[in-house]
């Protein structure tokens, strides 16, 4: 029997190498549009997924033989987990491989925000020399509030401590001693808001965290706070943050992720003075993409050929057969 594996989102070439000498699996890989993906699913046993393809109910229903989805990355918000689970389709992710890339990007955004680096670059590109317009602030001595103290949050904390920042974190699922061992104080959210000069979001989107940055929470933050989001766009109420930036209460924001990607032309934050952007690049390093793609490929091989599953995000699917 030969299993059919589809990799529709341009997985790193190294991931494709994983299948080179494996018998019993046929790989179809490329960068496919949704219509193409839909037309390829009838015989597909497994999908290796990045973030471009949304595996919703329509896609799942077009894939009657689908057994496994391996996400080359952390977030599985582009998979309809309810439908997958009900069908017994096992969804796995690769939570480790892009931790450092994401932490470094967050840090890059924080420095760029503090020193207006993108705006200064843009100004020089226009032939200007505007030293006075781009007065910045140092990170040293400032307090960073990290919301979500998982792998990425902790990696950001280590870097912030090296920059002589004070770090506080909020995460209801992490014991205080894990944070204390790293030199980080675990605090409740209101305390974090009241103390942080910079806030970095590293939470998943849940009912508790969706739109957590909103008019009400911003009112609890320090005036002049700067906010960095390289996690998920849905953590922020964009209209409320835009209003707070326009009023000057929030000094700036750095945004890598958007509720809808790419963001629509009328997105309230895109193009707003005081806001800097990247197009969901946090995990986009060669190192990270090799790591998560190869791991996702191996997850598929082990699942299909050995019945071994790792990093399962919907364990209930294992009981449906
Ligand atoms: C992730 O969830 O792993 C990151 O946001 C990167 C990505 O979506 O590709």
CSV table of C-alpha atoms and ligand atoms in Angstrom, one decimal:
chain,number,residue,atom,x,y,z
A,1,UNK,CA,0.0,0.0,0.0
A,2,UNK,CA,1.2,3.5,-0.8
A,3,UNK,CA,0.2,6.4,1.3
A,4,UNK,CA,-0.4,9.8,-0.3
A,5,UNK,CA,1.1,12.8,1.5
A,6,UNK,CA,0.3,16.4,0.4
A,7,UNK,CA,2.5,19.4,1.3
A,8,UNK,CA,0.6,22.3,-0.2
A,9,UNK,CA,2.4,25.3,1.5
A,10,UNK,CA,5.9,25.2,0.1
A,11,UNK,CA,7.5,23.2,2.9
A,12,UNK,CA,11.3,23.6,3.2
A,13,UNK,CA,13.2,21.4,0.7
A,14,UNK,CA,14.8,19.6,3.6
A,15,UNK,CA,11.4,18.3,4.6
A,16,UNK,CA,11.0,16.7,1.2
A,17,UNK,CA,14.3,14.9,1.6
A,18,UNK,CA,12.8,13.0,4.6
A,19,UNK,CA,10.7,11.1,2.1
A,20,UNK,CA,13.5,10.5,-0.4
A,21,UNK,CA,14.3,6.9,0.6
A,22,UNK,CA,11.0,5.9,2.2
A,23,UNK,CA,9.0,3.3,0.6
A,24,UNK,CA,5.2,3.3,0.9
A,25,UNK,CA,4.8,7.0,0.8
A,26,UNK,CA,4.2,9.2,-2.2
A,27,UNK,CA,4.7,12.9,-1.7
A,28,UNK,CA,3.0,15.7,-3.7
A,29,UNK,CA,4.7,19.0,-2.7
A,30,UNK,CA,4.4,22.6,-3.9
A,31,UNK,CA,2.8,25.9,-3.3
A,32,UNK,CA,-0.9,25.3,-4.2
A,33,UNK,CA,-3.9,27.5,-4.2
A,34,UNK,CA,-7.0,26.5,-2.3
A,35,UNK,CA,-8.8,25.2,-5.4
A,36,UNK,CA,-5.9,23.1,-6.4
A,37,UNK,CA,-5.6,21.7,-2.8
A,38,UNK,CA,-9.3,20.9,-2.9
A,39,UNK,CA,-8.9,19.0,-6.1
A,40,UNK,CA,-6.0,16.9,-4.7
A,41,UNK,CA,-7.5,15.7,-1.5
A,42,UNK,CA,-9.6,12.7,-2.6
A,43,UNK,CA,-6.7,10.2,-2.1
A,44,UNK,CA,-4.7,12.1,0.5
A,45,UNK,CA,-3.7,10.3,3.7
A,46,UNK,CA,-1.7,13.1,5.3
A,47,UNK,CA,-1.1,16.8,5.0
A,48,UNK,CA,2.1,18.7,6.0
A,49,UNK,CA,0.8,22.2,6.8
A,50,UNK,CA,2.3,25.6,7.2
A,51,UNK,CA,0.1,28.6,7.6
A,52,UNK,CA,-1.0,29.4,4.1
A,53,UNK,CA,-3.7,26.7,3.7
A,54,UNK,CA,-6.7,26.8,6.0
A,55,UNK,CA,-7.9,23.3,6.6
A,56,UNK,CA,-11.5,24.0,7.4
A,57,UNK,CA,-14.6,21.7,7.2
A,58,UNK,CA,-14.8,22.1,3.4
A,59,UNK,CA,-11.3,20.9,3.0
A,60,UNK,CA,-11.6,18.1,5.5
A,61,UNK,CA,-14.8,16.9,3.8
A,62,UNK,CA,-13.0,16.7,0.5
A,63,UNK,CA,-10.4,14.4,2.1
A,64,UNK,CA,-12.2,11.1,3.0
A,65,UNK,CA,-9.0,9.2,3.6
A,66,UNK,CA,-7.2,11.8,5.6
A,67,UNK,CA,-5.6,10.4,8.8
A,68,UNK,CA,-3.0,12.8,9.9
A,69,UNK,CA,-2.2,16.6,9.7
A,70,UNK,CA,1.3,17.7,10.8
A,71,UNK,CA,1.6,21.4,11.3
A,72,UNK,CA,5.1,22.7,10.6
A,73,UNK,CA,4.8,25.4,13.3
A,74,UNK,CA,3.1,25.9,16.7
A,75,UNK,CA,-0.4,27.4,16.0
A,76,UNK,CA,-3.1,25.0,14.7
A,77,UNK,CA,-5.6,27.8,14.3
A,78,UNK,CA,-5.7,27.1,10.5
A,79,UNK,CA,-7.2,23.7,11.2
A,80,UNK,CA,-10.8,23.0,12.2
A,81,UNK,CA,-9.9,20.9,15.2
A,82,UNK,CA,-13.5,20.0,16.0
A,83,UNK,CA,-14.2,18.5,12.6
A,84,UNK,CA,-10.8,16.8,12.5
A,85,UNK,CA,-11.3,15.3,15.9
A,86,UNK,CA,-14.8,14.1,15.1
A,87,UNK,CA,-13.4,12.4,12.0
A,88,UNK,CA,-10.5,10.8,14.0
A,89,UNK,CA,-8.0,12.8,12.1
A,90,UNK,CA,-4.9,13.3,14.3
A,91,UNK,CA,-3.4,16.8,14.3
A,92,UNK,CA,0.2,17.2,15.4
A,93,UNK,CA,2.4,20.3,15.7
A,94,UNK,CA,6.1,21.1,16.1
A,95,UNK,CA,6.2,23.4,19.1
A,96,UNK,CA,10.0,23.6,19.5
A,97,UNK,CA,11.5,24.4,16.2
A,98,UNK,CA,10.6,28.1,15.8
A,99,UNK,CA,10.9,29.2,19.4
A,100,UNK,CA,14.2,31.1,19.0
A,101,UNK,CA,13.3,32.6,15.6
A,102,UNK,CA,10.1,34.0,17.2
A,103,UNK,CA,11.8,35.3,20.3
A,104,UNK,CA,14.5,36.9,18.2
A,105,UNK,CA,12.0,38.6,16.0
A,106,UNK,CA,10.1,39.8,19.0
A,107,UNK,CA,13.3,41.3,20.3
A,108,UNK,CA,14.1,42.8,17.0
A,109,UNK,CA,10.6,44.4,16.9
A,110,UNK,CA,11.1,45.7,20.4
A,111,UNK,CA,14.4,47.4,19.6
A,112,UNK,CA,13.0,48.7,16.3
A,113,UNK,CA,10.1,50.2,18.1
A,114,UNK,CA,12.2,51.7,20.9
A,115,UNK,CA,14.5,53.3,18.3
A,116,UNK,CA,12.2,54.1,15.4
A,117,UNK,CA,14.5,52.1,13.1
A,118,UNK,CA,12.0,51.4,10.3
A,119,UNK,CA,10.7,55.0,10.3
A,120,UNK,CA,14.3,56.4,10.2
A,121,UNK,CA,15.2,54.0,7.4
A,122,UNK,CA,12.1,55.1,5.4
A,123,UNK,CA,13.0,58.8,6.0
A,124,UNK,CA,16.5,58.3,4.7
A,125,UNK,CA,15.1,56.4,1.7
A,126,UNK,CA,13.3,59.6,0.9
A,127,UNK,CA,16.6,61.6,1.0
A,128,UNK,CA,15.9,63.1,4.4
A,129,UNK,CA,18.2,63.6,7.4
A,130,UNK,CA,15.9,63.8,10.4
A,131,UNK,CA,17.9,63.1,13.6
A,132,UNK,CA,15.5,65.0,15.9
A,133,UNK,CA,12.4,63.2,14.8
A,134,UNK,CA,13.6,59.8,15.9
A,135,UNK,CA,14.6,60.2,19.5
A,136,UNK,CA,14.3,56.8,21.2
A,137,UNK,CA,14.2,55.1,24.5
A,138,UNK,CA,16.6,52.4,25.9
A,139,UNK,CA,15.5,49.0,27.0
A,140,UNK,CA,17.9,48.9,29.9
A,141,UNK,CA,16.1,49.7,33.1
A,142,UNK,CA,12.7,49.3,31.6
A,143,UNK,CA,10.1,46.6,32.6
A,144,UNK,CA,9.0,44.1,30.1
A,145,UNK,CA,5.7,42.4,30.7
A,146,UNK,CA,5.4,39.0,29.0
A,147,UNK,CA,1.9,37.7,28.5
A,148,UNK,CA,2.2,33.9,28.0
A,149,UNK,CA,5.2,32.4,29.6
A,150,UNK,CA,5.6,29.3,27.4
A,151,UNK,CA,8.7,28.4,25.4
A,152,UNK,CA,8.7,31.7,23.4
A,153,UNK,CA,7.9,33.9,26.3
A,154,UNK,CA,10.8,32.4,28.3
A,155,UNK,CA,13.2,32.8,25.4
A,156,UNK,CA,12.2,36.5,25.1
A,157,UNK,CA,12.7,36.8,28.9
A,158,UNK,CA,16.2,35.5,28.7
A,159,UNK,CA,17.1,38.0,26.0
A,160,UNK,CA,15.4,40.9,27.9
A,161,UNK,CA,17.4,40.1,31.1
A,162,UNK,CA,20.6,40.2,29.1
A,163,UNK,CA,19.6,43.7,28.1
A,164,UNK,CA,19.2,44.6,31.8
A,165,UNK,CA,15.5,44.9,31.7
A,166,UNK,CA,13.2,43.8,34.6
A,167,UNK,CA,10.9,41.1,33.4
A,168,UNK,CA,7.5,40.3,34.8
A,169,UNK,CA,5.2,37.6,33.3
A,170,UNK,CA,1.6,36.5,33.4
A,171,UNK,CA,0.7,32.9,32.7
A,172,UNK,CA,-1.9,31.1,34.8
A,173,UNK,CA,-0.6,27.7,33.7
A,174,UNK,CA,3.1,28.2,34.8
A,175,UNK,CA,4.2,27.7,38.4
A,176,UNK,CA,5.9,30.7,40.0
A,177,UNK,CA,9.1,28.9,40.6
A,178,UNK,CA,9.7,28.2,36.9
A,179,UNK,CA,9.6,32.0,36.3
A,180,UNK,CA,11.6,32.7,39.5
A,181,UNK,CA,14.4,30.3,38.4
A,182,UNK,CA,14.8,32.5,35.3
A,183,UNK,CA,14.8,35.7,37.3
A,184,UNK,CA,11.3,36.6,36.3
A,185,UNK,CA,8.4,37.6,38.6
A,186,UNK,CA,5.1,36.0,37.8
A,187,UNK,CA,2.3,38.5,38.4
A,188,UNK,CA,-1.4,38.8,37.7
A,189,UNK,CA,-2.4,40.6,34.5
A,190,UNK,CA,-3.4,43.9,36.1
A,191,UNK,CA,-0.1,44.1,37.9
A,192,UNK,CA,1.7,43.4,34.6
A,193,UNK,CA,-0.3,46.1,32.9
A,194,UNK,CA,0.5,48.6,35.7
A,195,UNK,CA,4.2,47.9,35.7
A,196,UNK,CA,5.2,47.2,32.1
A,197,UNK,CA,6.9,49.8,29.8
A,198,UNK,CA,6.9,47.2,27.0
A,199,UNK,CA,4.4,44.4,26.7
A,200,UNK,CA,5.1,41.3,24.6
A,201,UNK,CA,2.2,39.0,23.7
A,202,UNK,CA,3.0,35.3,23.5
A,203,UNK,CA,-0.3,33.6,24.3
A,204,UNK,CA,-2.5,31.3,22.3
A,205,UNK,CA,-5.9,32.7,21.3
A,206,UNK,CA,-8.4,31.3,23.7
A,207,UNK,CA,-11.7,32.6,25.1
A,208,UNK,CA,-9.7,34.3,27.8
A,209,UNK,CA,-7.1,35.9,25.6
A,210,UNK,CA,-9.1,36.9,22.4
A,211,UNK,CA,-9.0,40.7,22.1
A,212,UNK,CA,-7.3,40.9,25.5
A,213,UNK,CA,-5.6,44.2,24.4
A,214,UNK,CA,-8.7,46.4,24.3
A,215,UNK,CA,-9.8,49.8,25.6
A,216,UNK,CA,-10.4,48.4,29.1
A,217,UNK,CA,-7.1,46.7,29.4
A,218,UNK,CA,-5.2,49.6,27.8
A,219,UNK,CA,-6.6,51.9,30.5
A,220,UNK,CA,-4.9,49.7,33.1
A,221,UNK,CA,-1.5,50.0,31.3
A,222,UNK,CA,1.1,52.6,31.9
A,223,UNK,CA,0.9,55.7,29.8
A,224,UNK,CA,3.6,55.5,27.2
A,225,UNK,CA,3.6,51.7,27.0
A,226,UNK,CA,4.8,50.0,23.9
A,227,UNK,CA,3.2,46.7,22.7
A,228,UNK,CA,4.7,43.9,20.6
A,229,UNK,CA,2.6,41.2,19.1
A,230,UNK,CA,4.3,38.3,17.3
A,231,UNK,CA,1.8,35.7,18.5
A,232,UNK,CA,-1.7,36.0,17.0
A,233,UNK,CA,-3.6,39.0,15.6
A,234,UNK,CA,-6.8,38.1,17.5
A,235,UNK,CA,-5.1,39.0,20.8
A,236,UNK,CA,-5.6,42.7,20.0
A,237,UNK,CA,-8.7,44.8,19.4
A,238,UNK,CA,-7.1,46.8,16.5
A,239,UNK,CA,-9.6,49.7,16.7
A,240,UNK,CA,-9.0,50.2,20.4
A,241,UNK,CA,-5.2,50.0,20.1
A,242,UNK,CA,-5.3,52.4,17.1
A,243,UNK,CA,-7.3,54.9,19.2
A,244,UNK,CA,-4.9,54.6,22.1
A,245,UNK,CA,-1.9,55.2,19.8
A,246,UNK,CA,-3.6,58.2,18.1
A,247,UNK,CA,-4.3,59.7,21.5
A,248,UNK,CA,-0.7,59.2,22.5
A,249,UNK,CA,-1.6,57.0,25.5
A,250,UNK,CA,0.2,54.0,23.9
A,251,UNK,CA,3.6,55.2,22.6
A,252,UNK,CA,3.8,52.6,19.9
A,253,UNK,CA,3.1,49.0,18.7
A,254,UNK,CA,5.0,46.5,16.7
A,255,UNK,CA,2.8,44.0,14.9
A,256,UNK,CA,3.8,40.8,13.0
A,257,UNK,CA,0.4,39.1,13.0
A,258,UNK,CA,-3.1,40.0,12.0
A,259,UNK,CA,-6.6,38.7,12.6
A,260,UNK,CA,-6.9,38.3,8.8
A,261,UNK,CA,-3.7,37.7,6.8
A,262,UNK,CA,-2.8,39.5,4.7
A,263,UNK,CA,-4.6,42.4,6.5
A,264,UNK,CA,-7.2,44.4,4.6
A,265,UNK,CA,-6.3,47.8,3.1
A,266,UNK,CA,-8.3,49.6,5.7
A,267,UNK,CA,-6.7,47.8,8.7
A,268,UNK,CA,-6.7,50.4,11.6
A,269,UNK,CA,-3.0,49.7,12.6
A,270,UNK,CA,-1.3,49.3,9.2
A,271,UNK,CA,0.2,52.5,8.1
A,272,UNK,CA,-0.6,54.3,11.4
A,273,UNK,CA,2.2,56.5,12.7
A,274,UNK,CA,3.8,54.9,15.7
A,275,UNK,CA,3.1,51.4,14.5
A,276,UNK,CA,5.7,49.2,12.8
A,277,UNK,CA,4.9,46.0,10.9
A,278,UNK,CA,6.2,42.8,9.5
A,279,UNK,CA,4.2,40.3,7.5
A,280,UNK,CA,4.0,37.3,9.9
A,281,UNK,CA,7.8,36.8,9.7
A,282,UNK,CA,8.6,35.7,13.3
A,283,UNK,CA,9.2,32.1,12.4
A,284,UNK,CA,10.7,32.8,9.0
A,285,UNK,CA,14.3,31.9,9.4
A,286,UNK,CA,16.0,29.1,7.5
A,287,UNK,CA,17.0,27.5,10.8
A,288,UNK,CA,13.4,27.5,12.1
A,289,UNK,CA,11.8,26.4,8.8
A,290,UNK,CA,14.2,23.5,8.4
A,291,UNK,CA,13.6,22.4,11.9
A,292,UNK,CA,9.8,22.6,11.9
A,293,UNK,CA,9.4,21.2,8.3
A,294,UNK,CA,11.7,18.2,8.9
A,295,UNK,CA,10.0,17.5,12.2
A,296,UNK,CA,6.6,17.7,10.6
A,297,UNK,CA,7.7,15.3,7.8
A,298,UNK,CA,9.0,12.9,10.3
A,299,UNK,CA,5.8,13.1,12.3
A,300,UNK,CA,3.9,12.0,9.2
A,301,UNK,CA,6.3,9.2,8.4
A,302,UNK,CA,6.1,7.8,12.0
A,303,UNK,CA,2.3,8.2,12.1
A,304,UNK,CA,1.6,6.5,8.7
A,305,UNK,CA,4.2,3.8,8.8
A,306,UNK,CA,4.6,3.0,12.5
A,307,UNK,CA,1.3,4.2,14.0
A,308,UNK,CA,3.4,6.4,16.3
A,309,UNK,CA,2.1,9.9,17.2
A,310,UNK,CA,3.9,12.7,18.9
A,311,UNK,CA,2.8,16.3,19.8
A,312,UNK,CA,-0.8,15.4,19.2
A,313,UNK,CA,-3.0,18.5,19.8
A,314,UNK,CA,-6.3,16.7,19.6
A,315,UNK,CA,-5.7,13.5,21.7
A,316,UNK,CA,-9.5,12.7,21.6
A,317,UNK,CA,-9.0,11.8,17.9
A,318,UNK,CA,-6.8,8.9,18.9
A,319,UNK,CA,-9.9,7.2,20.5
A,320,UNK,CA,-11.9,7.5,17.4
A,321,UNK,CA,-11.2,4.8,14.9
B,1,LIG,C1,3.5,29.3,14.3
B,1,LIG,O1,2.3,29.2,14.7
B,1,LIG,O2,4.3,28.4,14.3
B,1,LIG,C2,3.9,30.6,13.8
B,1,LIG,O3,3.0,31.6,13.8
B,1,LIG,C3,4.6,30.5,12.4
B,1,LIG,C4,3.6,30.2,11.3
B,1,LIG,O4,2.4,30.3,11.4
B,1,LIG,O5,4.1,29.7,10.3
